[in-house]
Amino acid sequence: MTKAKNAPPKNPNPPLLKRLLAHQESGLVLVIILIMALLSLYGVLTPPIKQKTLIKLHENATIVRLDTQGNEHEFLAANKIAGYRVTLDGQTTEYSSNTIERYDSADRTLIQVRSVNRFFNKSNLVLIATNASFFAIIAVGMTGVIILAGIDLSVGSIYGLCAIVGAMVLTNLPPETGWYIAVPLALLTCMTVGTICGFANGAMSEGLSVHPFVITLGMMAILRGLTVVIPQGLFGTQSIGGFPTSFTTGFFKAEFYGVYPVLVIIMILTAIAGWFVLSKTVFGRRVFAIGGNETAAKYAGIPVKKVKILVYTITGALCGLSACIYLGYYGAAETNAGNAYELQVIAATVIGGASLMGGRGTVIGAVLGAIIIQLINNTLIIFSVDTSYNQIVMGAAIIIAVVIDQTKQRIQARRA
Amino acid sequence: MSDPTPNLIATNISKRFGITQALDDVTVSFYPGEVHALMGENGAGKSTLGKILAGLHAQNTGTVVINGRKLIPGSLDDAFHAGIRIVHQELAQCPNLSVAENLCLHDIPTKGMTVDFAEMKRRAAALVHQLDPDIDVSKPLGYLSPGRRQICQIAASLDKNPDGSMIAKVIVLDEPTSSLSISEASILMDITRDLASQGLTIIYVSHRMSEIFTCCDRVTILRDGKFVATNIVSKIDEPTLVEQMIGRRIEALKNKSDNTNQSSSQSIETQALKTQIGTADHPVDLSAEPILKVRNISSPGKLDDCNLDLHPGEVLGIGGLVGAGRSELFDAIFNIDTRAKGSVTIDNTQILGKGIRTAMAAGLGYVPEDRRIQGLFFNLGIDENILAPVMHTMANPLGIRDRATELDAVAKRINRFQIKTASLSQTTPGELSGGNQQKLLIARWMTENTKVLLLDEPTRGIDVGTKSEIYKLIRHAADDGLAILLVSSEMPELLALSDRILVMGDGQIKGQLTEDQMTQTNILTLATQEKTFAQAT
């Protein structure tokens, strides 16, 4: 700290590390690394968990059993097998019996079992990111809303309605429908519903000059009501399922290397798009200008109302996108989908450094905030703490994050 | 009328705000039973003196003594207990609470654990009904007219001792009539006289000449924070007061035709400024087609039928006192005020009521009065602050910014306007000096696309060096053909920069002064005129 004080304040090319640390998101990354390191360490100190993977052999592949000397055998007693050699098109792969439990000759499948760190393993990490994706995508839009010094409490309900309407469309498709029809159709349906709801939020709060807190609070209740009433009226159920498999396991829950990464990829792409819009487009800078000083924005000829309505509309559309990937991942929609999501989304945004006073916030921060929230959830699961404690820890995390962030701001302001 | 001994004496009061010397060694005495006016131009220090007497500000040097007791500087509490009350507009009232609650806010009567509303109403009624028996104290304060709200504020100062004598000894009224109609103002002046006759000292801060002659006994004139004179109102005339406020022997308005040598009628300060800035390259052609025409523009409660013409290359000054409606006129022209009616054309294209962006597209620029509230984005860099109105014109059709073009444009403007900043995009306006902040806003609007520029107090609160830079920028821009409307409360600045001056008051344009009539006296005389009611007659 003292070093920084003595350094010349306007060094045009500070070292890379210092530049990285100066970034708003650096603190979040540090927190994430710290939590991950602690959990990995805990994983090392406690007995590992066993993870089973099935390795399906190619139909042209040949498999032989190896003994301890490395000789190939067509058959071998189970206790003498030291490994397996698989040959496909002249290429061989060897598996040690340390990791292979057995070979299922009927299914031509190698059953691999590995002991893994209970936190730091591929599927757990992807699961955390996947669970974060649902509300991280919405948090991208919420960042814009909060930079405007606005708020959107209806995101959870918009998400629920989009999911139900999307599910109603998908469940009426023939089961053999291709992904190239099911996916665009579901995206279009969900995002249209979301766009309409978001536009309604923005247009009402701007057109009627009512604070968005009130409008979106009302919308939260109205849309949740619709989400329950519509499926009950039409189907008499609380949940709608039965989608084409091309939409679920064929696309959104497609498996790669034993994990389901599609949602995480969509989340990352959304975050990059959000970052691009907020920092590289005129529209994005107008959002910051309005949040920083709405009066000045008006005097500078910025179309304040249009920009605000558009931000709420985009947030609604992102709720639709999130609802669509939810349908694809879980293969069904429940009427309580997205219940209390507004809290998680706002928490992610705020932990990510956005100021509720407006004018400040980053999309990357919001996504990292969402990941931190999921990490905290995961921590509690790994330590086998009752999930009821989740809320207590989460609430504390929000308060601590904001207090730390504001203290940092105050110190910076004092120095400047 | 006045007792021989003064009850309130302010001795050698000096007060500084930053670089501004608001009051400089001022000594005034006040007597019981008199209405004593404090008068002066904008920034003369009259309000500051009132606030120091009431303990709202602490003086840097000097003492305030009431009935032989020295007051603690800047202690509202001490002044309150000594019987000094202040009524002024910035003191918050709560419009959502009832009159009674507002009056008893410092000491709400209770009955057990609950508020004793009956007692509260009784107390409030006792105070308010001394002045106006028709006020319903259970109504929310916000429902009352501005005049009655003012009366309630005064009433709050009229609490009595058990023996029925007034606790307050001195009441400071700070611009009490500035938001009132004529009839309300006259009621207020009656109340003021009545209170003085009960032995209170009323300190009446105002710049309205007619009120001084209607209700004051003595008047103390301040100029640039210095004491000029204390006069007995009945023994002085208006021209003498104006002369004291401005500080030089000048002819009264009625003798203005005698001003053969116009330069002699301008103060030395103005002339010095003129030499420094330089005069226009060529005289403005007033017979040419005006670029900006404002016709019959009115806005409820703000503007009343204003007209003006502005020619290319002309600097048209707008003089007037605080609250005259000058900024409101600019807001109406720029379409910020959406309730304005009338006509505003630039190059014969109608812009009024068509939105800010139409006004901008027609070539209008506006540097508003308060740069912190209306101008700057403190969360954005210098580049984005300068380019805010035009950033979309530099982007590709998808709205993606072209940083190279942006930075090039910003660098040019920073260079032209000599804005001292460490970095184009990393520095935020909060790190700049006030002068550089102001230059930033002028750089935002003084562009090649701007044909008409509205400048509202372009040099408020900035250092002398930057002021003179801004004067030269204004002069050069006008010489290059830019039409400028200039509002300024600094007389020398207004006189030195303007080719013509319009004087505003009460939302109306009170008159026009051509170059040979432009003097501080003429501006003040027009500005302090009574409201006129063209429609009524």
PDB file of N, CA and C in Angstrom, chain B residues 80 85 106 122-123 125-131 154-169 194-195 198 200:
ATOM      1  N   PHE B  80     -30.134  30.313  18.282  1.00  0.00           N
ATOM      2  CA  PHE B  80     -31.543  30.027  18.524  1.00  0.00           C
ATOM      3  C   PHE B  80     -31.921  30.393  19.963  1.00  0.00           C
ATOM      4  N   ARG B  85     -33.849  33.910  14.843  1.00  0.00           N
ATOM      5  CA  ARG B  85     -34.493  32.909  13.986  1.00  0.00           C
ATOM      6  C   ARG B  85     -34.213  33.269  12.531  1.00  0.00           C
ATOM      7  N   HIS B 106     -39.320  20.135  16.267  1.00  0.00           N
ATOM      8  CA  HIS B 106     -38.186  20.122  17.193  1.00  0.00           C
ATOM      9  C   HIS B 106     -38.600  19.625  18.578  1.00  0.00           C
ATOM     10  N   ARG B 122     -53.000  22.551  18.870  1.00  0.00           N
ATOM     11  CA  ARG B 122     -53.275  23.757  19.644  1.00  0.00           C
ATOM     12  C   ARG B 122     -52.066  24.688  19.598  1.00  0.00           C
ATOM     13  N   ARG B 123     -50.888  24.094  19.828  1.00  0.00           N
ATOM     14  CA  ARG B 123     -49.667  24.906  19.801  1.00  0.00           C
ATOM     15  C   ARG B 123     -49.444  25.539  18.431  1.00  0.00           C
ATOM     16  N   ALA B 125     -51.601  26.073  16.034  1.00  0.00           N
ATOM     17  CA  ALA B 125     -52.627  27.076  15.716  1.00  0.00           C
ATOM     18  C   ALA B 125     -52.300  28.387  16.415  1.00  0.00           C
ATOM     19  N   ALA B 126     -51.840  28.277  17.666  1.00  0.00           N
ATOM     20  CA  ALA B 126     -51.506  29.499  18.406  1.00  0.00           C
ATOM     21  C   ALA B 126     -50.434  30.297  17.677  1.00  0.00           C
ATOM     22  N   LEU B 127     -49.484  29.600  17.066  1.00  0.00           N
ATOM     23  CA  LEU B 127     -48.416  30.288  16.336  1.00  0.00           C
ATOM     24  C   LEU B 127     -48.925  30.851  15.017  1.00  0.00           C
ATOM     25  N   VAL B 128     -49.533  29.970  14.223  1.00  0.00           N
ATOM     26  CA  VAL B 128     -49.877  30.363  12.854  1.00  0.00           C
ATOM     27  C   VAL B 128     -50.975  31.413  12.830  1.00  0.00           C
ATOM     28  N   HIS B 129     -51.942  31.288  13.732  1.00  0.00           N
ATOM     29  CA  HIS B 129     -53.100  32.168  13.636  1.00  0.00           C
ATOM     30  C   HIS B 129     -52.794  33.600  14.052  1.00  0.00           C
ATOM     31  N   GLN B 130     -51.606  33.818  14.651  1.00  0.00           N
ATOM     32  CA  GLN B 130     -51.190  35.212  14.868  1.00  0.00           C
ATOM     33  C   GLN B 130     -51.037  35.906  13.523  1.00  0.00           C
ATOM     34  N   LEU B 131     -50.651  35.126  12.495  1.00  0.00           N
ATOM     35  CA  LEU B 131     -50.358  35.733  11.200  1.00  0.00           C
ATOM     36  C   LEU B 131     -51.478  35.534  10.198  1.00  0.00           C
ATOM     37  N   ILE B 154     -42.383  31.599   9.072  1.00  0.00           N
ATOM     38  CA  ILE B 154     -42.198  32.748   9.964  1.00  0.00           C
ATOM     39  C   ILE B 154     -42.890  32.475  11.304  1.00  0.00           C
ATOM     40  N   ALA B 155     -44.083  31.889  11.209  1.00  0.00           N
ATOM     41  CA  ALA B 155     -44.850  31.616  12.429  1.00  0.00           C
ATOM     42  C   ALA B 155     -44.071  30.721  13.378  1.00  0.00           C
ATOM     43  N   ALA B 156     -43.283  29.794  12.807  1.00  0.00           N
ATOM     44  CA  ALA B 156     -42.507  28.891  13.646  1.00  0.00           C
ATOM     45  C   ALA B 156     -41.536  29.658  14.541  1.00  0.00           C
ATOM     46  N   SER B 157     -41.195  30.888  14.149  1.00  0.00           N
ATOM     47  CA  SER B 157     -40.267  31.687  14.946  1.00  0.00           C
ATOM     48  C   SER B 157     -40.970  32.484  16.036  1.00  0.00           C
ATOM     49  N   LEU B 158     -42.298  32.421  16.077  1.00  0.00           N
ATOM     50  CA  LEU B 158     -43.028  33.348  16.954  1.00  0.00           C
ATOM     51  C   LEU B 158     -43.462  32.707  18.264  1.00  0.00           C
ATOM     52  N   ASP B 159     -42.738  31.687  18.733  1.00  0.00           N
ATOM     53  CA  ASP B 159     -43.102  31.055  20.003  1.00  0.00           C
ATOM     54  C   ASP B 159     -42.934  32.043  21.154  1.00  0.00           C
ATOM     55  N   LYS B 160     -43.779  31.890  22.176  1.00  0.00           N
ATOM     56  CA  LYS B 160     -43.820  32.897  23.245  1.00  0.00           C
ATOM     57  C   LYS B 160     -43.434  32.313  24.592  1.00  0.00           C
ATOM     58  N   ASN B 161     -42.947  33.170  25.452  1.00  0.00           N
ATOM     59  CA  ASN B 161     -42.707  32.798  26.849  1.00  0.00           C
ATOM     60  C   ASN B 161     -44.045  32.636  27.560  1.00  0.00           C
ATOM     61  N   PRO B 162     -44.038  31.967  28.711  1.00  0.00           N
ATOM     62  CA  PRO B 162     -45.301  31.818  29.456  1.00  0.00           C
ATOM     63  C   PRO B 162     -45.970  33.165  29.725  1.00  0.00           C
ATOM     64  N   ASP B 163     -45.184  34.230  29.904  1.00  0.00           N
ATOM     65  CA  ASP B 163     -45.794  35.523  30.211  1.00  0.00           C
ATOM     66  C   ASP B 163     -46.314  36.231  28.962  1.00  0.00           C
ATOM     67  N   GLY B 164     -46.257  35.553  27.814  1.00  0.00           N
ATOM     68  CA  GLY B 164     -46.823  36.146  26.609  1.00  0.00           C
ATOM     69  C   GLY B 164     -45.870  36.983  25.795  1.00  0.00           C
ATOM     70  N   SER B 165     -44.627  37.153  26.266  1.00  0.00           N
ATOM     71  CA  SER B 165     -43.678  37.932  25.476  1.00  0.00           C
ATOM     72  C   SER B 165     -43.012  37.023  24.446  1.00  0.00           C
ATOM     73  N   MET B 166     -42.624  37.637  23.346  1.00  0.00           N
ATOM     74  CA  MET B 166     -41.995  36.897  22.260  1.00  0.00           C
ATOM     75  C   MET B 166     -40.616  36.386  22.701  1.00  0.00           C
ATOM     76  N   ILE B 167     -40.301  35.092  22.402  1.00  0.00           N
ATOM     77  CA  ILE B 167     -38.950  34.587  22.695  1.00  0.00           C
ATOM     78  C   ILE B 167     -37.954  35.137  21.679  1.00  0.00           C
ATOM     79  N   ALA B 168     -38.395  35.126  20.400  1.00  0.00           N
ATOM     80  CA  ALA B 168     -37.493  35.601  19.347  1.00  0.00           C
ATOM     81  C   ALA B 168     -37.229  37.084  19.490  1.00  0.00           C
ATOM     82  N   LYS B 169     -35.995  37.475  19.263  1.00  0.00           N
ATOM     83  CA  LYS B 169     -35.646  38.897  19.282  1.00  0.00           C
ATOM     84  C   LYS B 169     -35.377  39.382  17.862  1.00  0.00           C
ATOM     85  N   ASP B 194     -45.742  44.509  10.884  1.00  0.00           N
ATOM     86  CA  ASP B 194     -46.476  44.265  12.115  1.00  0.00           C
ATOM     87  C   ASP B 194     -45.550  43.684  13.192  1.00  0.00           C
ATOM     88  N   LEU B 195     -44.698  42.735  12.794  1.00  0.00           N
ATOM     89  CA  LEU B 195     -43.788  42.113  13.751  1.00  0.00           C
ATOM     90  C   LEU B 195     -42.788  43.132  14.283  1.00  0.00           C
ATOM     91  N   GLN B 198     -44.020  45.134  17.022  1.00  0.00           N
ATOM     92  CA  GLN B 198     -44.053  44.461  18.326  1.00  0.00           C
ATOM     93  C   GLN B 198     -42.678  44.432  18.980  1.00  0.00           C
ATOM     94  N   LEU B 200     -39.689  43.406  17.516  1.00  0.00           N
ATOM     95  CA  LEU B 200     -38.680  42.504  16.963  1.00  0.00           C
ATOM     96  C   LEU B 200     -37.787  43.241  15.972  1.00  0.00           C
TER      97      LEU B 200
END
